[in-house]
Short mmCIF file of C-alpha atoms (C1' of nucleotides) in Angstrom, two decimals:
data_model
loop_
_atom_site.label_atom_id
_atom_site.label_comp_id
_atom_site.label_asym_id
_atom_site.label_seq_id
_atom_site.Cartn_x
_atom_site.Cartn_y
_atom_site.Cartn_z
CA MET A 1 71.97 97.60 32.68
CA LEU A 2 74.32 96.55 35.24
CA THR A 3 74.77 97.55 38.81
CA ILE A 4 78.27 98.61 40.03
CA GLY A 5 78.74 95.29 41.60
CA LYS A 6 78.01 93.27 38.46
CA LEU A 7 80.09 95.74 36.45
CA GLY A 8 83.16 95.30 38.68
CA ALA A 9 82.82 91.67 38.71
CA SER A 10 82.58 91.51 34.87
CA ALA A 11 85.51 93.78 34.48
CA GLY A 12 87.77 92.39 37.42
CA VAL A 13 87.66 95.83 39.02
CA LYS A 14 86.66 96.71 42.59
CA VAL A 15 83.69 98.63 43.24
CA PRO A 16 85.21 101.52 45.11
CA THR A 17 87.80 101.75 42.17
CA ILE A 18 84.97 102.37 39.65
CA ARG A 19 83.66 105.10 41.79
CA TYR A 20 87.07 106.31 41.97
CA TYR A 21 87.47 106.43 38.28
CA GLU A 22 84.19 108.26 37.97
CA GLN A 23 85.51 110.74 40.48
CA ILE A 24 88.68 111.51 38.45
CA GLY A 25 86.68 111.63 35.08
CA LEU A 26 88.18 108.44 33.58
CA LEU A 27 84.75 107.12 33.53
CA PRO A 28 81.63 109.22 32.47
CA GLU A 29 79.00 109.88 35.27
CA ALA A 30 76.88 106.87 35.41
CA GLU A 31 73.22 106.86 35.11
CA ARG A 32 70.98 106.54 38.01
CA SER A 33 68.19 104.27 38.96
CA ALA A 34 65.08 105.68 40.80
CA GLY A 35 66.89 105.01 44.10
CA ASN A 36 70.02 106.58 42.89
CA GLN A 37 72.19 103.78 42.26
CA ARG A 38 74.63 103.66 39.17
CA LEU A 39 73.66 101.82 36.25
CA TYR A 40 75.93 100.80 33.38
CA SER A 41 75.68 99.87 29.80
CA GLN A 42 77.64 97.30 27.90
CA LYS A 43 79.70 100.22 26.55
CA ALA A 44 80.62 101.34 29.92
CA LEU A 45 81.77 97.65 30.63
CA GLU A 46 84.02 97.88 27.52
CA ARG A 47 85.40 101.14 28.72
CA LEU A 48 86.31 99.70 32.16
CA ALA A 49 87.67 96.60 30.73
CA PHE A 50 90.07 98.85 28.67
CA ILE A 51 91.12 100.64 31.62
CA ARG A 52 91.72 97.49 33.60
CA HIS A 53 93.67 95.85 30.79
CA ALA A 54 95.75 98.91 30.10
CA ARG A 55 96.48 99.04 33.97
CA ASP A 56 97.50 95.49 33.86
CA LEU A 57 99.99 96.36 31.22
CA GLY A 58 101.45 99.19 33.37
CA PHE A 59 100.11 102.11 31.83
CA THR A 60 99.32 105.05 34.07
CA LEU A 61 95.93 106.40 34.52
CA GLU A 62 97.13 109.63 32.66
CA ALA A 63 98.33 107.66 29.79
CA ILE A 64 95.01 105.68 29.71
CA ARG A 65 93.18 108.97 29.68
CA ASP A 66 94.87 109.93 26.51
CA LEU A 67 94.46 106.44 25.05
CA LEU A 68 90.51 106.70 25.71
CA SER A 69 90.37 109.96 24.28
CA LEU A 70 92.10 108.87 21.10
CA SER A 71 90.00 105.76 20.75
CA ASP A 72 86.92 108.31 21.03
CA GLN A 73 88.30 109.77 17.80
CA PRO A 74 88.30 106.91 15.34
CA ASP A 75 89.70 109.19 12.24
CA GLN A 76 92.74 110.18 14.05
CA PRO A 77 96.00 108.49 12.91
CA CYS A 78 97.24 105.54 14.90
CA ALA A 79 100.63 107.57 15.56
CA ALA A 80 99.78 109.06 18.96
CA ALA A 81 98.51 105.70 20.19
CA ASP A 82 101.62 104.03 19.20
CA ALA A 83 103.66 106.82 20.70
CA ILE A 84 101.94 106.09 24.05
CA VAL A 85 102.76 102.36 23.89
CA ILE A 86 106.21 102.80 22.65
CA ALA A 87 106.86 105.13 25.49
CA GLN A 88 105.61 102.56 27.99
CA LEU A 89 107.57 99.83 26.47
CA ALA A 90 110.81 102.00 26.99
CA GLU A 91 109.85 102.60 30.55
CA VAL A 92 109.37 98.67 31.07
CA GLU A 93 112.62 98.08 29.30
CA SER A 94 114.52 100.55 31.62
CA ARG A 95 112.61 98.94 34.72
CA LEU A 96 113.79 95.80 33.54
CA ALA A 97 117.41 96.65 33.34
CA ARG A 98 117.36 98.30 36.73
CA LEU A 99 115.67 95.40 38.40
CA GLY A 100 118.24 92.85 36.49
CA ALA A 101 121.01 94.84 38.21
CA LEU A 102 119.20 94.87 41.67
CA LYS A 103 118.64 91.15 41.41
CA VAL A 104 122.50 90.47 40.69
CA GLU A 105 123.42 92.81 43.67
CA LEU A 106 120.96 91.39 46.13
CA GLN A 107 122.13 87.90 45.12
CA ARG A 108 125.89 89.01 45.56
CA ILE A 109 125.14 90.54 48.89
CA LEU A 110 123.48 87.26 50.10
CA THR A 111 126.42 84.93 49.10
CA GLN A 112 128.66 87.07 51.23
CA CYS A 113 126.76 86.22 54.33
CA ALA A 114 128.62 83.60 56.28
CA GLY A 115 125.55 83.31 58.78
CA GLY A 116 127.35 84.68 61.72
CA LYS A 117 126.45 87.62 64.15
CA ILE A 118 125.30 91.00 62.88
CA ALA A 119 128.45 92.55 64.21
CA ASN A 120 130.31 91.12 61.19
CA CYS A 121 127.59 90.51 58.89
CA ARG A 122 128.41 91.30 55.44
CA VAL A 123 125.04 91.80 54.31
CA ILE A 124 124.45 94.72 56.85
CA GLU A 125 127.87 96.14 55.60
CA ALA A 126 127.30 95.80 51.93
CA LEU A 127 123.87 97.58 52.35
CA GLY A 128 125.64 100.41 54.14
CA ASP A 129 128.35 100.88 51.44
CA HIS A 130 127.83 101.45 47.82
CA SER A 131 131.39 101.08 47.05
CA LEU A 132 131.16 97.39 47.90
CA CYS A 133 128.85 96.81 44.94
CA ALA A 134 129.75 95.24 41.87
CA THR A 135 127.12 96.99 39.65
CA ASP A 136 125.89 100.53 39.49
CA HIS A 137 122.42 100.16 40.51
CA ARG A 138 121.91 103.66 41.67
CA TYR A 139 118.74 105.63 40.25
CA PRO A 140 117.77 109.20 40.83
CA GLY A 141 114.12 109.13 41.69
CA LEU A 142 112.99 105.87 43.17
CA GLY A 143 109.44 105.05 43.41
CA ALA A 144 108.05 104.38 40.09
CA THR A 145 105.12 102.12 39.64
CA ILE A 146 105.40 98.36 38.96
CA MET B 1 129.65 118.67 62.22
CA LEU B 2 127.72 118.86 59.14
CA THR B 3 124.82 121.18 58.39
CA ILE B 4 121.96 119.32 56.81
CA GLY B 5 122.98 120.67 53.51
CA LYS B 6 126.30 119.21 53.58
CA LEU B 7 124.81 116.03 54.84
CA GLY B 8 122.54 115.67 52.23
CA ALA B 9 125.26 116.43 49.52
CA SER B 10 127.54 113.70 51.12
CA ALA B 11 124.86 111.13 51.31
CA GLY B 12 123.16 111.93 47.85
CA VAL B 13 119.89 112.59 49.62
CA LYS B 14 117.81 115.69 49.44
CA VAL B 15 117.30 118.06 52.40
CA PRO B 16 113.59 117.71 52.78
CA THR B 17 113.92 113.95 52.68
CA ILE B 18 116.35 113.96 55.54
CA ARG B 19 113.82 116.00 57.50
CA TYR B 20 111.31 113.61 56.42
CA TYR B 21 113.34 110.74 57.72
CA GLU B 22 113.69 112.25 60.98
CA GLN B 23 110.02 113.01 61.14
CA ILE B 24 109.12 109.29 60.68
CA GLY B 25 111.68 108.23 63.08
CA LEU B 26 114.06 106.66 60.53
CA LEU B 27 116.81 108.95 61.75
CA PRO B 28 117.10 110.23 65.37
CA GLU B 29 116.36 113.81 66.20
CA ALA B 30 119.60 115.94 65.20
CA GLU B 31 121.41 118.06 67.49
CA ARG B 32 120.89 121.72 67.08
CA SER B 33 123.05 124.78 66.78
CA ALA B 34 122.46 127.95 68.80
CA GLY B 35 120.45 129.18 65.87
CA ASN B 36 118.24 125.90 65.85
CA GLN B 37 119.65 124.47 62.84
CA ARG B 38 120.30 120.55 62.56
CA LEU B 39 123.80 119.33 63.03
CA TYR B 40 125.02 115.93 62.16
CA SER B 41 127.97 113.56 63.03
CA GLN B 42 130.06 111.33 60.97
CA LYS B 43 127.80 108.46 62.18
CA ALA B 44 124.65 110.17 61.12
CA LEU B 45 126.13 110.29 57.76
CA GLU B 46 126.78 106.68 57.71
CA ARG B 47 123.23 105.91 58.70
CA LEU B 48 121.89 108.06 56.07
CA ALA B 49 124.17 106.46 53.41
CA PHE B 50 122.82 103.19 54.60
CA ILE B 51 119.22 104.16 54.08
CA ARG B 52 120.05 105.59 50.75
CA HIS B 53 121.76 102.53 49.43
CA ALA B 54 119.05 100.28 50.78
CA ARG B 55 116.54 102.48 49.20
CA ASP B 56 118.47 102.40 46.00
CA LEU B 57 118.36 98.60 46.10
CA GLY B 58 114.59 98.91 46.48
CA PHE B 59 114.00 98.28 50.15
CA THR B 60 111.07 99.74 51.46
CA LEU B 61 111.45 102.21 54.46
CA GLU B 62 109.65 99.73 56.58
CA ALA B 63 112.43 97.05 55.77
CA ILE B 64 115.15 99.66 56.15
CA ARG B 65 113.74 100.44 59.61
CA ASP B 66 114.23 96.82 60.26
CA LEU B 67 117.48 96.48 58.96
CA LEU B 68 118.65 99.54 60.99
CA SER B 69 117.44 98.28 64.13
CA LEU B 70 119.22 94.79 63.48
CA SER B 71 122.42 96.60 62.70
CA ASP B 72 121.95 98.35 66.21
CA GLN B 73 122.05 94.86 67.83
CA PRO B 74 125.41 93.46 66.78
CA ASP B 75 125.19 90.33 69.03
CA GLN B 76 122.03 89.09 66.98
CA PRO B 77 122.55 86.42 64.33
CA CYS B 78 122.49 87.36 60.83
CA ALA B 79 119.40 85.31 60.02
CA ALA B 80 116.94 88.19 60.41
CA ALA B 81 118.80 90.38 58.06
CA ASP B 82 119.37 87.73 55.50
CA ALA B 83 115.61 87.08 55.59
CA ILE B 84 114.83 90.66 54.79
CA VAL B 85 117.33 90.54 51.68
CA ILE B 86 115.88 87.28 50.63
CA ALA B 87 112.42 88.66 50.75
CA GLN B 88 113.41 91.61 48.72
CA LEU B 89 115.32 89.34 46.14
CA ALA B 90 111.89 87.49 45.88
CA GLU B 91 110.13 90.55 45.13
CA VAL B 92 112.47 91.82 42.69
CA GLU B 93 112.46 88.28 40.79
CA SER B 94 108.84 88.51 40.82
CA ARG B 95 108.54 91.90 39.34
CA LEU B 96 111.13 91.01 36.72
CA ALA B 97 108.95 88.14 35.67
CA ARG B 98 106.04 90.42 35.40
CA LEU B 99 107.79 93.12 33.54
CA GLY B 100 109.18 90.56 31.15
CA ALA B 101 105.84 89.50 30.23
CA LEU B 102 104.59 93.03 29.89
CA LYS B 103 107.63 93.73 27.52
CA VAL B 104 106.65 90.80 25.26
CA GLU B 105 103.04 91.79 25.16
CA LEU B 106 103.59 95.49 24.62
CA GLN B 107 106.05 94.48 21.63
CA ARG B 108 103.32 92.14 20.22
CA ILE B 109 100.72 94.95 20.43
CA LEU B 110 103.08 97.14 18.59
CA THR B 111 103.82 94.85 15.70
CA GLN B 112 100.13 94.64 14.93
CA CYS B 113 99.65 98.21 14.07
CA ALA B 114 99.60 99.01 10.35
CA GLY B 115 99.73 102.66 10.83
CA GLY B 116 96.41 103.45 9.77
CA LYS B 117 93.56 105.29 11.57
CA ILE B 118 92.41 104.66 15.12
CA ALA B 119 89.05 103.16 13.90
CA ASN B 120 90.84 100.05 12.87
CA CYS B 121 93.80 100.44 15.09
CA ARG B 122 94.98 97.03 16.51
CA VAL B 123 96.82 98.69 19.35
CA ILE B 124 93.52 100.28 20.75
CA GLU B 125 91.86 97.09 20.14
CA ALA B 126 94.59 94.90 21.65
CA LEU B 127 94.51 97.23 24.81
CA GLY B 128 90.83 96.74 25.02
CA ASP B 129 90.59 93.09 25.07
CA HIS B 130 92.89 90.78 27.09
CA SER B 131 91.97 87.83 25.15
CA LEU B 132 93.83 88.99 22.38
CA CYS B 133 96.92 88.82 24.62
CA ALA B 134 99.51 85.96 24.11
CA THR B 135 100.72 85.92 27.63
CA ASP B 136 98.82 86.18 30.96
CA HIS B 137 100.23 89.34 32.42
CA ARG B 138 97.46 90.19 34.80
CA TYR B 139 98.27 90.91 38.26
CA PRO B 140 96.00 91.59 41.14
CA GLY B 141 97.14 94.57 43.19
CA LEU B 142 99.09 96.88 40.77
CA GLY B 143 101.02 99.69 42.14
CA ALA B 144 104.17 98.34 43.56
CA THR B 145 107.25 100.12 43.93
CA ILE B 146 110.24 100.26 41.42
"C1'" DC C 1 126.37 145.88 56.62
"C1'" DT C 2 124.12 144.01 53.03
"C1'" DA C 3 122.77 140.52 50.04
"C1'" DA C 4 122.46 135.87 48.98
"C1'" DT C 5 122.04 131.62 50.30
"C1'" DG C 6 120.76 128.08 53.74
"C1'" DT C 7 117.73 126.43 57.05
"C1'" DC C 8 113.48 126.47 60.08
"C1'" DT C 9 108.24 124.94 60.50
"C1'" DC C 10 104.00 123.90 58.39
"C1'" DT C 11 100.66 122.56 55.25
"C1'" DA C 12 99.24 120.53 51.09
"C1'" DG C 13 100.14 117.76 46.94
"C1'" DT C 14 101.55 113.56 44.35
"C1'" DA C 15 99.59 108.05 42.29
"C1'" DA C 16 96.10 105.02 42.54
"C1'" DC C 17 93.80 103.50 45.21
"C1'" DT C 18 91.84 101.18 50.02
"C1'" DA C 19 89.32 101.41 54.40
"C1'" DG C 20 85.81 102.72 57.38
"C1'" DA C 21 81.71 105.39 59.09
"C1'" DG C 22 77.09 105.80 58.93
"C1'" DC C 23 73.21 105.74 55.94
"C1'" DT C 24 69.85 104.07 52.21
"C1'" DT C 25 67.96 100.64 48.54
"C1'" DC C 26 67.06 96.33 46.90
"C1'" DA C 27 66.09 91.29 46.38
"C1'" DA C 28 64.36 87.26 48.38
"C1'" DG C 29 62.11 84.39 52.14
"C1'" DG C 30 58.69 83.74 55.31
"C1'" DC D 1 53.47 92.56 53.74
"C1'" DC D 2 57.30 92.68 56.38
"C1'" DT D 3 62.02 91.53 57.47
"C1'" DT D 4 66.45 90.79 56.90
"C1'" DG D 5 70.93 90.75 54.62
"C1'" DA D 6 73.54 92.14 50.82
"C1'" DA D 7 74.55 95.75 48.04
"C1'" DG D 8 74.67 100.65 47.22
"C1'" DC D 9 75.37 105.66 48.61
"C1'" DT D 10 78.43 109.78 50.22
"C1'" DC D 11 82.25 111.47 52.75
"C1'" DT D 12 86.65 111.49 55.01
"C1'" DA D 13 91.06 109.92 55.84
"C1'" DG D 14 94.86 106.70 55.23
"C1'" DT D 15 98.74 104.37 52.57
"C1'" DT D 16 104.14 105.10 50.28
"C1'" DA D 17 107.87 108.03 49.89
"C1'" DC D 18 108.62 111.84 48.98
"C1'" DT D 19 108.22 116.95 46.76
"C1'" DA D 20 106.70 121.90 46.53
"C1'" DG D 21 105.56 126.12 48.64
"C1'" DA D 22 105.00 129.94 52.08
"C1'" DG D 23 106.77 132.92 55.26
"C1'" DA D 24 110.09 133.56 58.69
"C1'" DC D 25 115.02 133.15 60.81
"C1'" DA D 26 120.34 132.16 60.40
"C1'" DT D 27 124.60 132.27 58.32
"C1'" DT D 28 128.33 133.66 55.54
"C1'" DA D 29 130.73 136.24 51.64
"C1'" DG D 30 132.10 140.24 50.11
#
DNA sequence: CTAATGTCTCTAGTAACTAGAGCTTCAAGG
DNA sequence: CCTTGAAGCTCTAGTTACTAGAGACATTAG
């Protein structure tokens, strides 16, 4: 049995994060010691490592929740798990495309700066006016993850 | 003078977002009509368009705050503005690299699935175990933007 | 004049944690 | 056995950049 600290160290997850995962039901409630401290089995470590790894791959906790519940049903077909991974791949590809456009645009903006004063700074001007942009990098709904 | 609705439509920003920007001090407090409704000048529209465009380019509101205060000081040298853009470019490049690795890994995971049952699903297995990965896609501190 | 739309303030919710306060438990050293 | 420091506990609130909703007031078109 592992304490929460050992568990976190083993899985590469911070202690408060583990408690948070338990709170939102991603991890089952841990057993407790006589002194009310959480105790974890090897199985719990595997589950946490799964979560950590999937987070590393950019999956949301919601997607991970689905993947975990699938992995608890070994006789189900793979298709559902595949679909989640495929969706994640599509998400990653769309972000890659968008970030690529951003990179180009930022580089372009930077090359225009002659290094003078703000008053005639092309950087500030380019930031203010999308029509000066070479690519259409616009995007409704900013703020996605990773 | 524009009402908040017209302003939002012109700049491509939703009305509650404009009020939010005012609340956090990114936009100055608007003039009010006799009936207490916000009224905006052309200058306010430009400022909001600047913010919107910079958000499109992935700048945080904090960075935008700095850029705006720079653009209010026309006699300052460009260097500070450039630095912010350079930092943003670096951020974008690092995310691009990371997302590229994620994409490769997700594709690799998908090719391993033979389409059977969850019990022997390589997808679930690969998600659970980083040592099965070809690339080191790990990253401390998930959850960045865009 | 009425109805529909727009605007107002305020609160609370989102994702995925992180930080801190104030307390208890545990393990090791003397 | 006692003490001390690390690790654990619960709870609340903060982060980013918004978004959603309630309930009331303003404006405008017909």
